[in-house]
mmCIF file of C-alpha atoms and ligand atoms in Angstrom:
data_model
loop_
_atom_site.group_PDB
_atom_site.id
_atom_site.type_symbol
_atom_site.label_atom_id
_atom_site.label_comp_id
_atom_site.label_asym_id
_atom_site.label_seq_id
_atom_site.Cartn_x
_atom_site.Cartn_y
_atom_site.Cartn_z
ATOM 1 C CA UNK A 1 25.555 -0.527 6.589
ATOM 2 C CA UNK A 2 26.980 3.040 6.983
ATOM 3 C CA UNK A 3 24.631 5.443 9.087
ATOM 4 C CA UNK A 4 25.155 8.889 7.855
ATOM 5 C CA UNK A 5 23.545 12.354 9.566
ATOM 6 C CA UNK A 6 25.551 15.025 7.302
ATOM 7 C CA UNK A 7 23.618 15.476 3.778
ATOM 8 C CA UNK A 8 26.852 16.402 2.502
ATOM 9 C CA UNK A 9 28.235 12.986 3.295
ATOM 10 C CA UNK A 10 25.634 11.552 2.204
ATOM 11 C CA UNK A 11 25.909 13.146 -1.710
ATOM 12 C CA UNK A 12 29.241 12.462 -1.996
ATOM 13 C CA UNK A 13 28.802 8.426 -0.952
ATOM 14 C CA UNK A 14 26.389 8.434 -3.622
ATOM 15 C CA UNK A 15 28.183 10.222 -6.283
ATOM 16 C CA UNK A 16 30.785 7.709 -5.308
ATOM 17 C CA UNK A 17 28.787 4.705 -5.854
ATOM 18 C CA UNK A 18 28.050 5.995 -9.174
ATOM 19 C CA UNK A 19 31.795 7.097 -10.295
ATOM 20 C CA UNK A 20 32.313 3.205 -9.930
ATOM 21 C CA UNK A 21 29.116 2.594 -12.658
ATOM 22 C CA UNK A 22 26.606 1.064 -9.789
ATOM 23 C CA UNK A 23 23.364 2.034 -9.816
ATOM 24 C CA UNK A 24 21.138 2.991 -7.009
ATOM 25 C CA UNK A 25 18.035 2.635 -5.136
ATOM 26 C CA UNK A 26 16.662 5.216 -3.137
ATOM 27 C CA UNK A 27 13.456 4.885 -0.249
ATOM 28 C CA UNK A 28 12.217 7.834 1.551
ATOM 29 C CA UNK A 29 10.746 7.457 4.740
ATOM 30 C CA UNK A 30 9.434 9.071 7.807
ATOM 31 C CA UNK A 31 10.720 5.811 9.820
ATOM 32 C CA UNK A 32 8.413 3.184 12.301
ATOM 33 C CA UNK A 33 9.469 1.313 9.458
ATOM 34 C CA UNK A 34 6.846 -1.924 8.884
ATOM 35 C CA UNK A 35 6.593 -4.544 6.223
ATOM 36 C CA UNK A 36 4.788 -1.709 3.893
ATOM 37 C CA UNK A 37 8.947 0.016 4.009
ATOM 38 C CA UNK A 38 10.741 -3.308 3.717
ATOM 39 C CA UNK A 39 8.862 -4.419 0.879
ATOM 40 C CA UNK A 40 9.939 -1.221 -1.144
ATOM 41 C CA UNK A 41 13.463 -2.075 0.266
ATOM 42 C CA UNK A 42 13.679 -5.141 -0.513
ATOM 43 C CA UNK A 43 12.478 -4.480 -3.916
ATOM 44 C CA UNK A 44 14.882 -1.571 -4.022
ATOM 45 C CA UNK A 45 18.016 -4.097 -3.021
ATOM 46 C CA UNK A 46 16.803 -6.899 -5.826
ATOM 47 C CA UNK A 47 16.890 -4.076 -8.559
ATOM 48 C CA UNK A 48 19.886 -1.777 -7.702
ATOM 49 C CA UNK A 49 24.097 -2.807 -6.823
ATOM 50 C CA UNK A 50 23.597 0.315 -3.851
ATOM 51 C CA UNK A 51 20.578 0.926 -1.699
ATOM 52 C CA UNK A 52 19.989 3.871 0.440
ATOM 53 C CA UNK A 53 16.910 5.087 2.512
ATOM 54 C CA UNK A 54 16.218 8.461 4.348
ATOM 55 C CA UNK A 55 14.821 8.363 7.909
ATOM 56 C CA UNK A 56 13.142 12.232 8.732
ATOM 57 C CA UNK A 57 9.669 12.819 10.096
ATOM 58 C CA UNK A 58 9.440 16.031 7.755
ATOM 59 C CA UNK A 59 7.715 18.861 9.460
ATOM 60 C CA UNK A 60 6.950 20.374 6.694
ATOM 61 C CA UNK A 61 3.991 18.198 5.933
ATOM 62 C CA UNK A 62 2.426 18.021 9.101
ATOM 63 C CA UNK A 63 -0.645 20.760 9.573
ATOM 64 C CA UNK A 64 -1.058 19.511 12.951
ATOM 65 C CA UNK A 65 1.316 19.829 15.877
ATOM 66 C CA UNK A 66 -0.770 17.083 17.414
ATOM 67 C CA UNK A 67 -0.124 14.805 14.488
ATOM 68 C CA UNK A 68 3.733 15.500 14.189
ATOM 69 C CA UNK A 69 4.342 14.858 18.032
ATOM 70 C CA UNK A 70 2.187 11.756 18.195
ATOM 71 C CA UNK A 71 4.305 10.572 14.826
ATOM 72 C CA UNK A 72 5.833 6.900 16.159
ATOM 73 C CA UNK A 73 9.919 6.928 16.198
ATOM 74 C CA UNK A 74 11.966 3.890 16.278
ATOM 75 C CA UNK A 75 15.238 5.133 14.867
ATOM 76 C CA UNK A 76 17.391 2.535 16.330
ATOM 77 C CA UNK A 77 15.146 -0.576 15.545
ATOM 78 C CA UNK A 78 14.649 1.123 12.030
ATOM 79 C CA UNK A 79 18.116 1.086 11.403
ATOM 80 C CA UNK A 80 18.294 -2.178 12.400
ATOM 81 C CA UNK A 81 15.777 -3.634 9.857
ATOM 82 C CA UNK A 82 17.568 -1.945 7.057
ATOM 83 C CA UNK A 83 20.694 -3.502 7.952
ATOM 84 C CA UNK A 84 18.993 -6.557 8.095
ATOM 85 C CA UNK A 85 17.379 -6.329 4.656
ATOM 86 C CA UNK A 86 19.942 -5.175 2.907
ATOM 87 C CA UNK A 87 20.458 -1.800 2.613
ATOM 88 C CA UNK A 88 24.023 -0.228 2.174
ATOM 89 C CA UNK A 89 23.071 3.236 3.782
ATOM 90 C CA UNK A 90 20.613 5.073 6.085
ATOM 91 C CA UNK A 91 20.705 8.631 6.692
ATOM 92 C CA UNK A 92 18.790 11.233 8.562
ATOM 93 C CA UNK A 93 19.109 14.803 9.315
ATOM 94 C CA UNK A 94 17.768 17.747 10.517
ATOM 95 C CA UNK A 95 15.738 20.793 9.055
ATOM 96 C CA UNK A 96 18.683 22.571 9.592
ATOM 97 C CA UNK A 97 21.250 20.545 7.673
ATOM 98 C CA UNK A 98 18.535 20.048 5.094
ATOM 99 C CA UNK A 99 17.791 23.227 4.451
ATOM 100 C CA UNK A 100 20.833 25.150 5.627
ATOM 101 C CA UNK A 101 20.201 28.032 3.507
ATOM 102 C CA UNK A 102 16.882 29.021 5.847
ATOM 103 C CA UNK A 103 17.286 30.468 9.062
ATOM 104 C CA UNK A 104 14.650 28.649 10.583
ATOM 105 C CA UNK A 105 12.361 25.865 9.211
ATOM 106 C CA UNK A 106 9.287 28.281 9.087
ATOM 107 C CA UNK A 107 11.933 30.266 6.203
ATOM 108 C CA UNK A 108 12.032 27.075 3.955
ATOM 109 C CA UNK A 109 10.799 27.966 0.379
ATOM 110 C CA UNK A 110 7.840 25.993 -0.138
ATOM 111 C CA UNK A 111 7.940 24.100 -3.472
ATOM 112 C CA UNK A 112 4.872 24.085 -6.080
ATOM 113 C CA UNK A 113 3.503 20.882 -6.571
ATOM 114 C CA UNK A 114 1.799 21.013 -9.352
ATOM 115 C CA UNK A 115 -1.455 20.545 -10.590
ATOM 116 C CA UNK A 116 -2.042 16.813 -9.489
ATOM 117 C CA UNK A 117 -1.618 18.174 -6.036
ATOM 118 C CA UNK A 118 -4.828 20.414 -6.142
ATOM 119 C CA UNK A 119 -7.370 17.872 -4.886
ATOM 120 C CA UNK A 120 -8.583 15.210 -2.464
ATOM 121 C CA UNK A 121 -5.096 15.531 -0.253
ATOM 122 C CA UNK A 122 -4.518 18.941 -1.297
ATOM 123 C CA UNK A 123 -7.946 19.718 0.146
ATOM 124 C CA UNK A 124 -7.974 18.072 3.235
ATOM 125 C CA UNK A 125 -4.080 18.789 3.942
ATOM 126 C CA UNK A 126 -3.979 22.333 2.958
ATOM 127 C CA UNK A 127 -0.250 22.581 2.672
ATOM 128 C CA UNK A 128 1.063 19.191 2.589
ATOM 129 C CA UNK A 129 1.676 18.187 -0.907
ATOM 130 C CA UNK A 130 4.024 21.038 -1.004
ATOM 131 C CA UNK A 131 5.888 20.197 2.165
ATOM 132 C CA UNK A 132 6.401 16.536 0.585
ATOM 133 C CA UNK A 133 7.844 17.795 -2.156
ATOM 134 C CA UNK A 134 9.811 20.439 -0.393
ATOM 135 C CA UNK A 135 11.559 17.560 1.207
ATOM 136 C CA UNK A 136 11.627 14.635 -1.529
ATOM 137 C CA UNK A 137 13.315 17.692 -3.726
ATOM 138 C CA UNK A 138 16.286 18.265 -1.486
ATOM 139 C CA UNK A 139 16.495 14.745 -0.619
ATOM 140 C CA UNK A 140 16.628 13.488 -4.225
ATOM 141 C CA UNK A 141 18.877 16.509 -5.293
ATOM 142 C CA UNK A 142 21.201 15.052 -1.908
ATOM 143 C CA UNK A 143 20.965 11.568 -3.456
ATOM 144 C CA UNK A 144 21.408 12.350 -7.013
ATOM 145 C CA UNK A 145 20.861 9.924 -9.974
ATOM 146 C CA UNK A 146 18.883 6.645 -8.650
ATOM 147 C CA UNK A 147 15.414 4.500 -8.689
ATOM 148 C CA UNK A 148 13.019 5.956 -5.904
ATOM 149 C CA UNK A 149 10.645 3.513 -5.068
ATOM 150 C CA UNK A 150 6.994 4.860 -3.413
ATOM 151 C CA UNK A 151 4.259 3.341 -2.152
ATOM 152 C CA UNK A 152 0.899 2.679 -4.174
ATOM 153 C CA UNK A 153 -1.314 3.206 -0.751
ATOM 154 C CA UNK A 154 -0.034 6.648 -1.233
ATOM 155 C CA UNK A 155 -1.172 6.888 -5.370
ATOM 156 C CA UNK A 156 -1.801 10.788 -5.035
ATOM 157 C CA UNK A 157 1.752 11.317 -3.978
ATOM 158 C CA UNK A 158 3.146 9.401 -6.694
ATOM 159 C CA UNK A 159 1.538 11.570 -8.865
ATOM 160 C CA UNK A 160 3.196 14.310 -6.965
ATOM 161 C CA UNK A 161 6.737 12.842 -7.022
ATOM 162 C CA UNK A 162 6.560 12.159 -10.896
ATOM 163 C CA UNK A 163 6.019 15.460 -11.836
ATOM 164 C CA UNK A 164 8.949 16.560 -9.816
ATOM 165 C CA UNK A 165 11.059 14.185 -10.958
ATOM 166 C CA UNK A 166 9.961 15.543 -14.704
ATOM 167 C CA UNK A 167 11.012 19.348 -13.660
ATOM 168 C CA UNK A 168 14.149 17.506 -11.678
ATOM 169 C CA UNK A 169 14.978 16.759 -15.699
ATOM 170 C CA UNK A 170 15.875 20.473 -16.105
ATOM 171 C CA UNK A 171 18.808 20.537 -13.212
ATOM 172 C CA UNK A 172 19.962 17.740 -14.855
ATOM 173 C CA UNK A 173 18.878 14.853 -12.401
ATOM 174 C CA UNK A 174 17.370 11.797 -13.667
ATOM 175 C CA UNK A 175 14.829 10.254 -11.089
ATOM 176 C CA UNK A 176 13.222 6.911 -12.082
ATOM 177 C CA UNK A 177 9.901 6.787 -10.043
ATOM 178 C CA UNK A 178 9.019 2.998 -9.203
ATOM 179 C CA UNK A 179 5.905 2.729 -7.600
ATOM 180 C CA UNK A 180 5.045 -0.578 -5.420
ATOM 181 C CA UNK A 181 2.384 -2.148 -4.375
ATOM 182 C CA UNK A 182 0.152 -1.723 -1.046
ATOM 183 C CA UNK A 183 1.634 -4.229 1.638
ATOM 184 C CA UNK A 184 -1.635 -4.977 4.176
ATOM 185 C CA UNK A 185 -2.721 -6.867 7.107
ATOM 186 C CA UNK A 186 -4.257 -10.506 6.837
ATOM 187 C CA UNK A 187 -7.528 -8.214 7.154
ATOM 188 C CA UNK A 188 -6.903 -6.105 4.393
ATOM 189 C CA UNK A 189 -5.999 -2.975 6.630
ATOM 190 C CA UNK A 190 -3.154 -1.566 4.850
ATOM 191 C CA UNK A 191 0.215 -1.212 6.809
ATOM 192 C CA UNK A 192 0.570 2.523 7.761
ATOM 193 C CA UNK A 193 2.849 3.835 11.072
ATOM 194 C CA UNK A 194 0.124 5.127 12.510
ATOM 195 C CA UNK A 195 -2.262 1.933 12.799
ATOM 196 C CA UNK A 196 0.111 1.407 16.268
ATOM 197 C CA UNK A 197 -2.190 4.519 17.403
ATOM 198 C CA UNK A 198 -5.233 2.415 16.551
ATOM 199 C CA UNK A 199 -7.629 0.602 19.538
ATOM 200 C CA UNK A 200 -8.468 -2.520 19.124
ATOM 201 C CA UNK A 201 -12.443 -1.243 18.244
ATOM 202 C CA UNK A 202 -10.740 1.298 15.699
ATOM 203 C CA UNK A 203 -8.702 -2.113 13.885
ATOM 204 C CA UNK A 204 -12.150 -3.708 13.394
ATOM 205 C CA UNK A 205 -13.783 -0.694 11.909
ATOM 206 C CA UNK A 206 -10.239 0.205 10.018
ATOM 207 C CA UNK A 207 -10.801 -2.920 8.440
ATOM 208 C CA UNK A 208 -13.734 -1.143 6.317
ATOM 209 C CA UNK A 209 -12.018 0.605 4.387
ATOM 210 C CA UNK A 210 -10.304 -2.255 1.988
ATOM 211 C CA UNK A 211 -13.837 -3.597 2.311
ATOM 212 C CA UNK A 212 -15.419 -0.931 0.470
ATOM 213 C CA UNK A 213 -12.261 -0.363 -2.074
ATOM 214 C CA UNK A 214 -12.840 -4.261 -2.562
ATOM 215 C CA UNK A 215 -16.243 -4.089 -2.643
ATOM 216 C CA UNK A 216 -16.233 -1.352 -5.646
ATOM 217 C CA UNK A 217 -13.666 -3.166 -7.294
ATOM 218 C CA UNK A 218 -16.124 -6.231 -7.119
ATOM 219 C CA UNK A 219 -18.419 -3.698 -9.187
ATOM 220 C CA UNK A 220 -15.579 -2.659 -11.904
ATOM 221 C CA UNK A 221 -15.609 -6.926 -12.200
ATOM 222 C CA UNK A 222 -19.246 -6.866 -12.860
ATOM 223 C CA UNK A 223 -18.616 -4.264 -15.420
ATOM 224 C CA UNK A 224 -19.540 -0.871 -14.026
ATOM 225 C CA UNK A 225 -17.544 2.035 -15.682
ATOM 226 C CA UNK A 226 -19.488 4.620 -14.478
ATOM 227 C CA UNK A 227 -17.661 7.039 -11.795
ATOM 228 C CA UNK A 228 -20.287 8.094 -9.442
ATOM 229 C CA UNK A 229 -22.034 4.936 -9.151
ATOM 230 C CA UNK A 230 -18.659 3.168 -8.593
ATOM 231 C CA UNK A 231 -18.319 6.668 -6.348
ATOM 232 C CA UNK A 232 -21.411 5.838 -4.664
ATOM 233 C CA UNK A 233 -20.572 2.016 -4.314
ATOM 234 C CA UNK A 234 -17.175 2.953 -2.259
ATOM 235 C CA UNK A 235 -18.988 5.636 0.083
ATOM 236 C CA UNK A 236 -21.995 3.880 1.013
ATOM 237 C CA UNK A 237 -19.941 0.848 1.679
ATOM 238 C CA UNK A 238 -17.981 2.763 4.128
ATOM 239 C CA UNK A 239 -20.700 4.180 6.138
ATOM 240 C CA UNK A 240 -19.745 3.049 9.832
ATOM 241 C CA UNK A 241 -20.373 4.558 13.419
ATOM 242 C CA UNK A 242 -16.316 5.003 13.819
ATOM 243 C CA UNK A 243 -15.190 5.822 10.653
ATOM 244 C CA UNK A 244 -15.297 9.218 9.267
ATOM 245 C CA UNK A 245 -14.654 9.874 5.758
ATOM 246 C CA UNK A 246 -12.798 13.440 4.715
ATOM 247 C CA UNK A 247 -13.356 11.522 1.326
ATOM 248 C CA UNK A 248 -13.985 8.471 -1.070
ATOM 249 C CA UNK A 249 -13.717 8.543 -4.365
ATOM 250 C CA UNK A 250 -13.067 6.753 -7.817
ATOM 251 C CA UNK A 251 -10.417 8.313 -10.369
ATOM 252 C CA UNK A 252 -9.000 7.610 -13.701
ATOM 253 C CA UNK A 253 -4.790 6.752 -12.491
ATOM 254 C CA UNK A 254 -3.830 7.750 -16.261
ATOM 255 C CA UNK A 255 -5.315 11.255 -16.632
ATOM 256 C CA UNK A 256 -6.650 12.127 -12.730
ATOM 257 C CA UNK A 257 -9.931 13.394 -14.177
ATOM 258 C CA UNK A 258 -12.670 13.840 -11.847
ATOM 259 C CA UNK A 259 -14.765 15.148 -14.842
ATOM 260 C CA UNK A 260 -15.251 12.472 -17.417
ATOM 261 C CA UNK A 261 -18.068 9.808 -16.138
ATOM 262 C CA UNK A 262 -17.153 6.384 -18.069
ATOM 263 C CA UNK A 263 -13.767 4.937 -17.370
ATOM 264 C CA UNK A 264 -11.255 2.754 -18.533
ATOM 265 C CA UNK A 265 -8.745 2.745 -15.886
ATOM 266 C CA UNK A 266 -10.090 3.070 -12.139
ATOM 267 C CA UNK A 267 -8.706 3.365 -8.872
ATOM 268 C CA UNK A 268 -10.303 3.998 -5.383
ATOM 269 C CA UNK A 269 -9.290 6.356 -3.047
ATOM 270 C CA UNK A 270 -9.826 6.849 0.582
ATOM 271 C CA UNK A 271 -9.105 8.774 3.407
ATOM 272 C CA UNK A 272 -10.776 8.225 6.917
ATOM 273 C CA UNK A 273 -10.439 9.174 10.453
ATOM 274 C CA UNK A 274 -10.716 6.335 12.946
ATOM 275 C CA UNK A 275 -10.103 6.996 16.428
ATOM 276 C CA UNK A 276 -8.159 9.789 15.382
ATOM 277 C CA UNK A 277 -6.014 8.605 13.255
ATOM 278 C CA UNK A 278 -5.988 9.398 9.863
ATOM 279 C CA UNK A 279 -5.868 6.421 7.323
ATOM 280 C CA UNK A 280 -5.689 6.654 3.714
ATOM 281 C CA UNK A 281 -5.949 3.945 1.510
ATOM 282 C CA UNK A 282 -6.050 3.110 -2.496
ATOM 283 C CA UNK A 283 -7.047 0.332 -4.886
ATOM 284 C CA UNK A 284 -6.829 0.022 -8.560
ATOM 285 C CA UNK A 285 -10.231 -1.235 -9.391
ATOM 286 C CA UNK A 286 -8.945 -2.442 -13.189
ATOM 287 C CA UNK A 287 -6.191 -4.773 -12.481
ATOM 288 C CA UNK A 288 -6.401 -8.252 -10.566
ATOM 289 C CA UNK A 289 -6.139 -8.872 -6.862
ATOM 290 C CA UNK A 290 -2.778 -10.448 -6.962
ATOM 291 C CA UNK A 291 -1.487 -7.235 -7.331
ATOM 292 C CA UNK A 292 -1.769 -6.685 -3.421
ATOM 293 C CA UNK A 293 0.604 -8.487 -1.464
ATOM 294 C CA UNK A 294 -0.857 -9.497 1.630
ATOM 295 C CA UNK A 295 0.691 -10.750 5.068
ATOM 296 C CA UNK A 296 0.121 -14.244 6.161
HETATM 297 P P1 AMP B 301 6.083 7.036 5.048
HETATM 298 O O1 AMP B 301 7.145 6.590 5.983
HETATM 299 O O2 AMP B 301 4.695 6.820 5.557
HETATM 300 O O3 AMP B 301 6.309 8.423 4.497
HETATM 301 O O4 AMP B 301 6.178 6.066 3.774
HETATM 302 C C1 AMP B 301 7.371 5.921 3.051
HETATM 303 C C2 AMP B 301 7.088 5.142 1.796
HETATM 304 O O5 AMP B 301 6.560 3.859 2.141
HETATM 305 C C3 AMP B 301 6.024 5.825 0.909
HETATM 306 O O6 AMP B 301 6.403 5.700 -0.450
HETATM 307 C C4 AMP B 301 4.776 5.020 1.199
HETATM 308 O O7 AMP B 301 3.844 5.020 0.129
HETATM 309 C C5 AMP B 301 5.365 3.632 1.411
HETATM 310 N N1 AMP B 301 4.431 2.809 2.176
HETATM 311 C C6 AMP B 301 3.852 3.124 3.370
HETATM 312 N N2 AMP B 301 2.988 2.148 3.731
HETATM 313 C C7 AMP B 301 3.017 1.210 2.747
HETATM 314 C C8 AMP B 301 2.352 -0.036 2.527
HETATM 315 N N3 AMP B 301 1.465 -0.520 3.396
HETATM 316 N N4 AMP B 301 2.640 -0.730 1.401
HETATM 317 C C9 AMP B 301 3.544 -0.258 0.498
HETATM 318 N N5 AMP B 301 4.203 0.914 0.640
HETATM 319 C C10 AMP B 301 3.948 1.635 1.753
#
């Protein structure tokens, strides 16, 4: 597996790959990788003849000092899994070589996320939506013509990185967004880097969360289609003395309406602090369990 720091190397291995005709897969992470990463890799591998994944705790997306210097790193056990699963190249960088056109990172120009971006995350993370897609921009624009496979956990930033790739259409790049499903514990927690910042009281009460999105899809089973009570389902079923919810709510995937009140496509959404830590989680209410891949 090549390790690569320079961006510039990085574009022209990948240009490479594809003067030859192979196609290629592309993950982008912020590293502590966990089975949640390897399962997109390994997906990415199965799918593509070249597979390459970023490794950059993005600033940009952080509102928090706190949160960015309590973010786990691992780079050289990281690297290590993706040679083990398969993958041809990793790269990292720096805000500098990233954006080499700023003087400093505060100088970045902040890209618009568009509309999908307005809401739940968008709230709660004033700012972050746009430093994700600050980031997945350059990085796609480094990588150039591939697959990029995302996480379902994270559904509002699929959103997010779909309607980039659309405007990425205009400077001729041609993203395919793949999105995977949510890897989680035996419990139902859902993998995330920051559960290693979790006590063991804050696992237990972690564990709510996929109760409640389980619990409301239970409901969608039983035939409720109406939002708020499937709304009300998710938040009452989350009450607990450690978990606080920023929020918890049921959406429409296809259209992201929070207006209309029957549905015919559902998913739960969540975002909690326990302990601290800030978990977010997500669960498509219409399609069947098996769907979630879950660790033995
Ligand atoms: P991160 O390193 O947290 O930025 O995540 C990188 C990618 O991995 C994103 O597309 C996430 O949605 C995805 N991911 C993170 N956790 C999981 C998980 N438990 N299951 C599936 N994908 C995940």
């Amino acid at each position: 597996m090549k390790v690569l720091e320079n961006p510039q190397d990085v574009g022209k291995l990948c240009q490479s790959w594809r003067n030859d005709g192979l196609q290629i897969g592309f993950i982008a992470t912020m590293g502590a990788l966990h089975e949640g990463h390897l399962s997109l890799l390994r997906r990415a591998v199965a799918e593509n003849d070249r597979t390459c994944a970023s490794i950059f705790v993005n600033p940009l997306q952080f509102d928090d000092p706190d949160d960015l210097r309590s973010y786990p790193v691992n780079m050289e056990g990281d690297l290590e899994l993706c040679k083990k699963h398969g993958c041809d190249m990793a790269f990292s960088g720096t805000m500098e070589s990233f954006f080499p056109e700023a003087d400093n990172p505060h100088m970045v120009k902040r890209i618009d996320p568009g509309g999908c971006a307005s809401d739940l995350e968008g709230v709660y993370r004033p700012g972050f939506f746009d430093g994700v897609v600050t980031i997945v921009d350059r990085l796609f624009r480094i990588v150039g013509n591939c697959k990029a496979y995302f996480g379902e956990k994270d559904f509002q930033q699929t959103l997010v990185v779909r309607h980039l790739s659309h405007q990425l259409k205009d400077s001729n790049i041609e993203i395919e967004i793949v999105v995977c499903p949510t890897v989680r514990a035996k419990s139902g927690l859902a993998l995330s880097s920051r559960n290693q910042r979790l006590e063991t009281c804050d696992i237990i009460a972690a564990n709510q969360i996929y109760r409640a999105l389980k619990k409301t899809q239970r409901a969608w089973q039983c035939s409720v289609r109406d939002r708020k009570s499937l709304s009300r389902t998710l938040r009452i079923t989350l009450e607990h003395p450690l978990i606080s919810v920023d929020y918890a709510e049921v959406r429409n995937p296809d259209d992201w309406s929070s207006m209309a009140n029957q549905m015919d496509a559902a998913i739960g959404l969540v975002a909690a602090r326990v302990g601290g830590v800030r978990l977010i989680d997500s669960l498509r209410l219409d399609q069947p369990a098996c769907k979630t891949l879950h660790l033995t």
